[in-house]
Amino acid sequence: MPDLPRTPEDARDIALMERIRSGDYAAFEALVEAHQARVLGTAARMLGDATEAEDIAQQVFIRVWNSAARYEAGAKFTTWLLTITRNLVFNESRRRKRHPAGPTPEGADAPDPARTPSAELLEAERQAAIEAAIASLPEAQRLAVVLRRYQDVSYEEIAQVLEVSVPAVKSLLFRARTELRERLRRYLG
């Protein structure tokens, strides 16, 4: 796939990776600071578990540090970073399917009805339904939705992260949106 256009952020990331390659820990801290929210947000939306997302984010940045010597600036840094994130998230999703955890306590993340107005309860219910609907999508569709909707990643970069064509990304998103619309019909009317 063709390289995406370079931005000032791309140039900064490439320069930081060059410094990290030389063992510059301050450069690594700057890189983590610049991209931590994107990696953590993507992992959290994909896995639906903040603790697991933090573990995945930590693993992502450990891999960045360990792979700095092999990093080549051919594609955007964020594409490379999100590809690492994709691999770790997909691995964790597959591990969960093989070894499902026990049920989570009822209402562990739910707001306290005694202190929350009914409008906030309805919004919380709607948000939970959206999160559940997204979580039920196949991995590639789910990641495409998360990257596009929550991380504002371009179709071209999503295509590189997922290792598919741009039309394939558009198709994944179309199918995902169709499925989400169907599952969330009662909240959309």
GROMACS .gro file of C-alpha atoms in nm:
model
  189
    1MET     CA    1   0.000   0.000   0.000
    2PRO     CA    2   0.124   0.350  -0.070
    3ASP     CA    3   0.265   0.558   0.212
    4LEU     CA    4   0.030   0.813   0.361
    5PRO     CA    5   0.121   1.183   0.346
    6ARG     CA    6   0.363   1.299   0.616
    7THR     CA    7   0.254   1.546   0.881
    8PRO     CA    8   0.456   1.737   1.141
    9GLU     CA    9   0.350   1.469   1.391
   10ASP     CA   10   0.491   1.199   1.160
   11ALA     CA   11   0.824   1.382   1.144
   12ARG     CA   12   0.826   1.415   1.525
   13ASP     CA   13   0.750   1.044   1.569
   14ILE     CA   14   1.023   0.940   1.325
   15ALA     CA   15   1.275   1.165   1.503
   16LEU     CA   16   1.171   1.020   1.839
   17MET     CA   17   1.208   0.664   1.707
   18GLU     CA   18   1.560   0.749   1.586
   19ARG     CA   19   1.647   0.868   1.936
   20ILE     CA   20   1.480   0.564   2.094
   21ARG     CA   21   1.688   0.342   1.866
   22SER     CA   22   1.992   0.493   2.043
   23GLY     CA   23   1.845   0.413   2.384
   24ASP     CA   24   1.707   0.761   2.463
   25TYR     CA   25   1.450   0.698   2.735
   26ALA     CA   26   1.330   1.062   2.737
   27ALA     CA   27   1.237   1.024   2.369
   28PHE     CA   28   1.047   0.707   2.457
   29GLU     CA   29   0.857   0.891   2.732
   30ALA     CA   30   0.767   1.166   2.482
   31LEU     CA   31   0.643   0.907   2.232
   32VAL     CA   32   0.433   0.732   2.496
   33GLU     CA   33   0.292   1.067   2.608
   34ALA     CA   34   0.200   1.154   2.248
   35HIS     CA   35   0.023   0.824   2.171
   36GLN     CA   36  -0.087   0.673   2.500
   37ALA     CA   37  -0.445   0.802   2.479
   38ARG     CA   38  -0.495   0.661   2.128
   39VAL     CA   39  -0.357   0.316   2.218
   40LEU     CA   40  -0.540   0.301   2.550
   41GLY     CA   41  -0.867   0.424   2.398
   42THR     CA   42  -0.850   0.176   2.113
   43ALA     CA   43  -0.772  -0.116   2.345
   44ALA     CA   44  -1.043  -0.014   2.593
   45ARG     CA   45  -1.309   0.013   2.322
   46MET     CA   46  -1.205  -0.319   2.171
   47LEU     CA   47  -1.187  -0.511   2.498
   48GLY     CA   48  -1.442  -0.329   2.712
   49ASP     CA   49  -1.215  -0.356   3.016
   50ALA     CA   50  -1.001  -0.065   3.138
   51THR     CA   51  -0.758  -0.287   3.329
   52GLU     CA   52  -0.701  -0.516   3.030
   53ALA     CA   53  -0.663  -0.209   2.808
   54GLU     CA   54  -0.390  -0.072   3.036
   55ASP     CA   55  -0.209  -0.405   3.019
   56ILE     CA   56  -0.236  -0.411   2.640
   57ALA     CA   57  -0.116  -0.049   2.614
   58GLN     CA   58   0.183  -0.132   2.829
   59GLN     CA   59   0.264  -0.431   2.607
   60VAL     CA   60   0.231  -0.214   2.296
   61PHE     CA   61   0.487   0.036   2.422
   62ILE     CA   62   0.721  -0.238   2.542
   63ARG     CA   63   0.712  -0.374   2.187
   64VAL     CA   64   0.779  -0.027   2.047
   65TRP     CA   65   1.087   0.004   2.270
   66ASN     CA   66   1.207  -0.348   2.189
   67SER     CA   67   1.146  -0.303   1.815
   68ALA     CA   68   1.298   0.044   1.780
   69ALA     CA   69   1.612  -0.094   1.615
   70ARG     CA   70   1.402  -0.263   1.345
   71TYR     CA   71   1.158   0.024   1.291
   72GLU     CA   72   1.156   0.161   0.935
   73ALA     CA   73   0.982   0.488   0.860
   74GLY     CA   74   0.811   0.359   0.543
   75ALA     CA   75   0.456   0.397   0.670
   76LYS     CA   76   0.315   0.643   0.920
   77PHE     CA   77   0.430   0.572   1.274
   78THR     CA   78   0.069   0.561   1.395
   79THR     CA   79  -0.007   0.291   1.138
   80TRP     CA   80   0.277   0.080   1.278
   81LEU     CA   81   0.167   0.155   1.635
   82LEU     CA   82  -0.196   0.068   1.565
   83THR     CA   83  -0.090  -0.252   1.391
   84ILE     CA   84   0.092  -0.359   1.707
   85THR     CA   85  -0.217  -0.262   1.906
   86ARG     CA   86  -0.440  -0.459   1.667
   87ASN     CA   87  -0.228  -0.772   1.702
   88LEU     CA   88  -0.225  -0.762   2.082
   89VAL     CA   89  -0.597  -0.682   2.108
   90PHE     CA   90  -0.692  -0.958   1.865
   91ASN     CA   91  -0.469  -1.203   2.056
   92GLU     CA   92  -0.638  -1.104   2.382
   93SER     CA   93  -0.984  -1.140   2.225
   94ARG     CA   94  -0.896  -1.489   2.105
   95ARG     CA   95  -0.753  -1.580   2.447
   96ARG     CA   96  -1.078  -1.468   2.608
   97LYS     CA   97  -1.279  -1.689   2.375
   98ARG     CA   98  -1.064  -1.989   2.469
   99HIS     CA   99  -1.064  -1.906   2.843
  100PRO     CA  100  -1.376  -1.705   2.927
  101ALA     CA  101  -1.371  -1.527   3.260
  102GLY     CA  102  -1.647  -1.574   3.511
  103PRO     CA  103  -1.945  -1.344   3.506
  104THR     CA  104  -1.891  -0.986   3.617
  105PRO     CA  105  -2.085  -0.870   3.920
  106GLU     CA  106  -2.428  -0.732   3.831
  107GLY     CA  107  -2.418  -0.355   3.815
  108ALA     CA  108  -2.046  -0.325   3.883
  109ASP     CA  109  -2.018  -0.034   3.640
  110ALA     CA  110  -2.380   0.079   3.656
  111PRO     CA  111  -2.468   0.414   3.805
  112ASP     CA  112  -2.641   0.423   4.143
  113PRO     CA  113  -3.013   0.461   4.061
  114ALA     CA  114  -3.079   0.637   4.392
  115ARG     CA  115  -2.841   0.921   4.297
  116THR     CA  116  -2.887   0.937   3.920
  117PRO     CA  117  -3.175   1.116   3.745
  118SER     CA  118  -3.377   0.904   3.503
  119ALA     CA  119  -3.233   1.085   3.199
  120GLU     CA  120  -2.883   0.988   3.306
  121LEU     CA  121  -2.997   0.630   3.361
  122LEU     CA  122  -3.141   0.619   3.011
  123GLU     CA  123  -2.819   0.761   2.869
  124ALA     CA  124  -2.614   0.508   3.063
  125GLU     CA  125  -2.838   0.229   2.933
  126ARG     CA  126  -2.799   0.357   2.577
  127GLN     CA  127  -2.420   0.380   2.613
  128ALA     CA  128  -2.407   0.026   2.754
  129ALA     CA  129  -2.615  -0.098   2.461
  130ILE     CA  130  -2.382   0.076   2.213
  131GLU     CA  131  -2.075  -0.071   2.381
  132ALA     CA  132  -2.230  -0.419   2.384
  133ALA     CA  133  -2.331  -0.390   2.018
  134ILE     CA  134  -1.981  -0.281   1.917
  135ALA     CA  135  -1.826  -0.558   2.128
  136SER     CA  136  -2.039  -0.816   1.947
  137LEU     CA  137  -1.902  -0.722   1.603
  138PRO     CA  138  -1.636  -0.941   1.440
  139GLU     CA  139  -1.280  -0.826   1.525
  140ALA     CA  140  -1.199  -0.649   1.198
  141GLN     CA  141  -1.533  -0.465   1.188
  142ARG     CA  142  -1.500  -0.370   1.553
  143LEU     CA  143  -1.148  -0.233   1.508
  144ALA     CA  144  -1.250  -0.041   1.195
  145VAL     CA  145  -1.540   0.119   1.385
  146VAL     CA  146  -1.326   0.202   1.688
  147LEU     CA  147  -1.047   0.352   1.480
  148ARG     CA  148  -1.281   0.553   1.258
  149ARG     CA  149  -1.540   0.667   1.512
  150TYR     CA  150  -1.343   0.705   1.832
  151GLN     CA  151  -0.986   0.765   1.709
  152ASP     CA  152  -1.070   0.957   1.387
  153VAL     CA  153  -0.828   0.748   1.181
  154SER     CA  154  -0.848   0.784   0.802
  155TYR     CA  155  -0.979   0.506   0.578
  156GLU     CA  156  -0.631   0.476   0.426
  157GLU     CA  157  -0.461   0.427   0.762
  158ILE     CA  158  -0.727   0.180   0.878
  159ALA     CA  159  -0.662  -0.013   0.555
  160GLN     CA  160  -0.293  -0.031   0.636
  161VAL     CA  161  -0.355  -0.132   0.998
  162LEU     CA  162  -0.596  -0.409   0.894
  163GLU     CA  163  -0.384  -0.500   0.589
  164VAL     CA  164  -0.679  -0.464   0.350
  165SER     CA  165  -0.777  -0.225   0.072
  166VAL     CA  166  -0.962   0.103   0.127
  167PRO     CA  167  -1.274  -0.040  -0.043
  168ALA     CA  168  -1.254  -0.335   0.197
  169VAL     CA  169  -1.244  -0.091   0.492
  170LYS     CA  170  -1.549   0.088   0.356
  171SER     CA  171  -1.724  -0.246   0.318
  172LEU     CA  172  -1.631  -0.348   0.676
  173LEU     CA  173  -1.764  -0.019   0.807
  174PHE     CA  174  -2.083  -0.045   0.602
  175ARG     CA  175  -2.153  -0.395   0.733
  176ALA     CA  176  -2.067  -0.290   1.089
  177ARG     CA  177  -2.293   0.015   1.073
  178THR     CA  178  -2.576  -0.193   0.928
  179GLU     CA  179  -2.540  -0.447   1.209
  180LEU     CA  180  -2.517  -0.174   1.474
  181ARG     CA  181  -2.823   0.002   1.335
  182GLU     CA  182  -3.017  -0.325   1.356
  183ARG     CA  183  -2.904  -0.404   1.712
  184LEU     CA  184  -2.963  -0.049   1.834
  185ARG     CA  185  -3.294   0.006   1.654
  186ARG     CA  186  -3.488   0.062   1.975
  187TYR     CA  187  -3.251   0.344   2.076
  188LEU     CA  188  -3.249   0.512   1.736
  189GLY     CA  189  -3.623   0.567   1.693
   0.00000   0.00000   0.00000
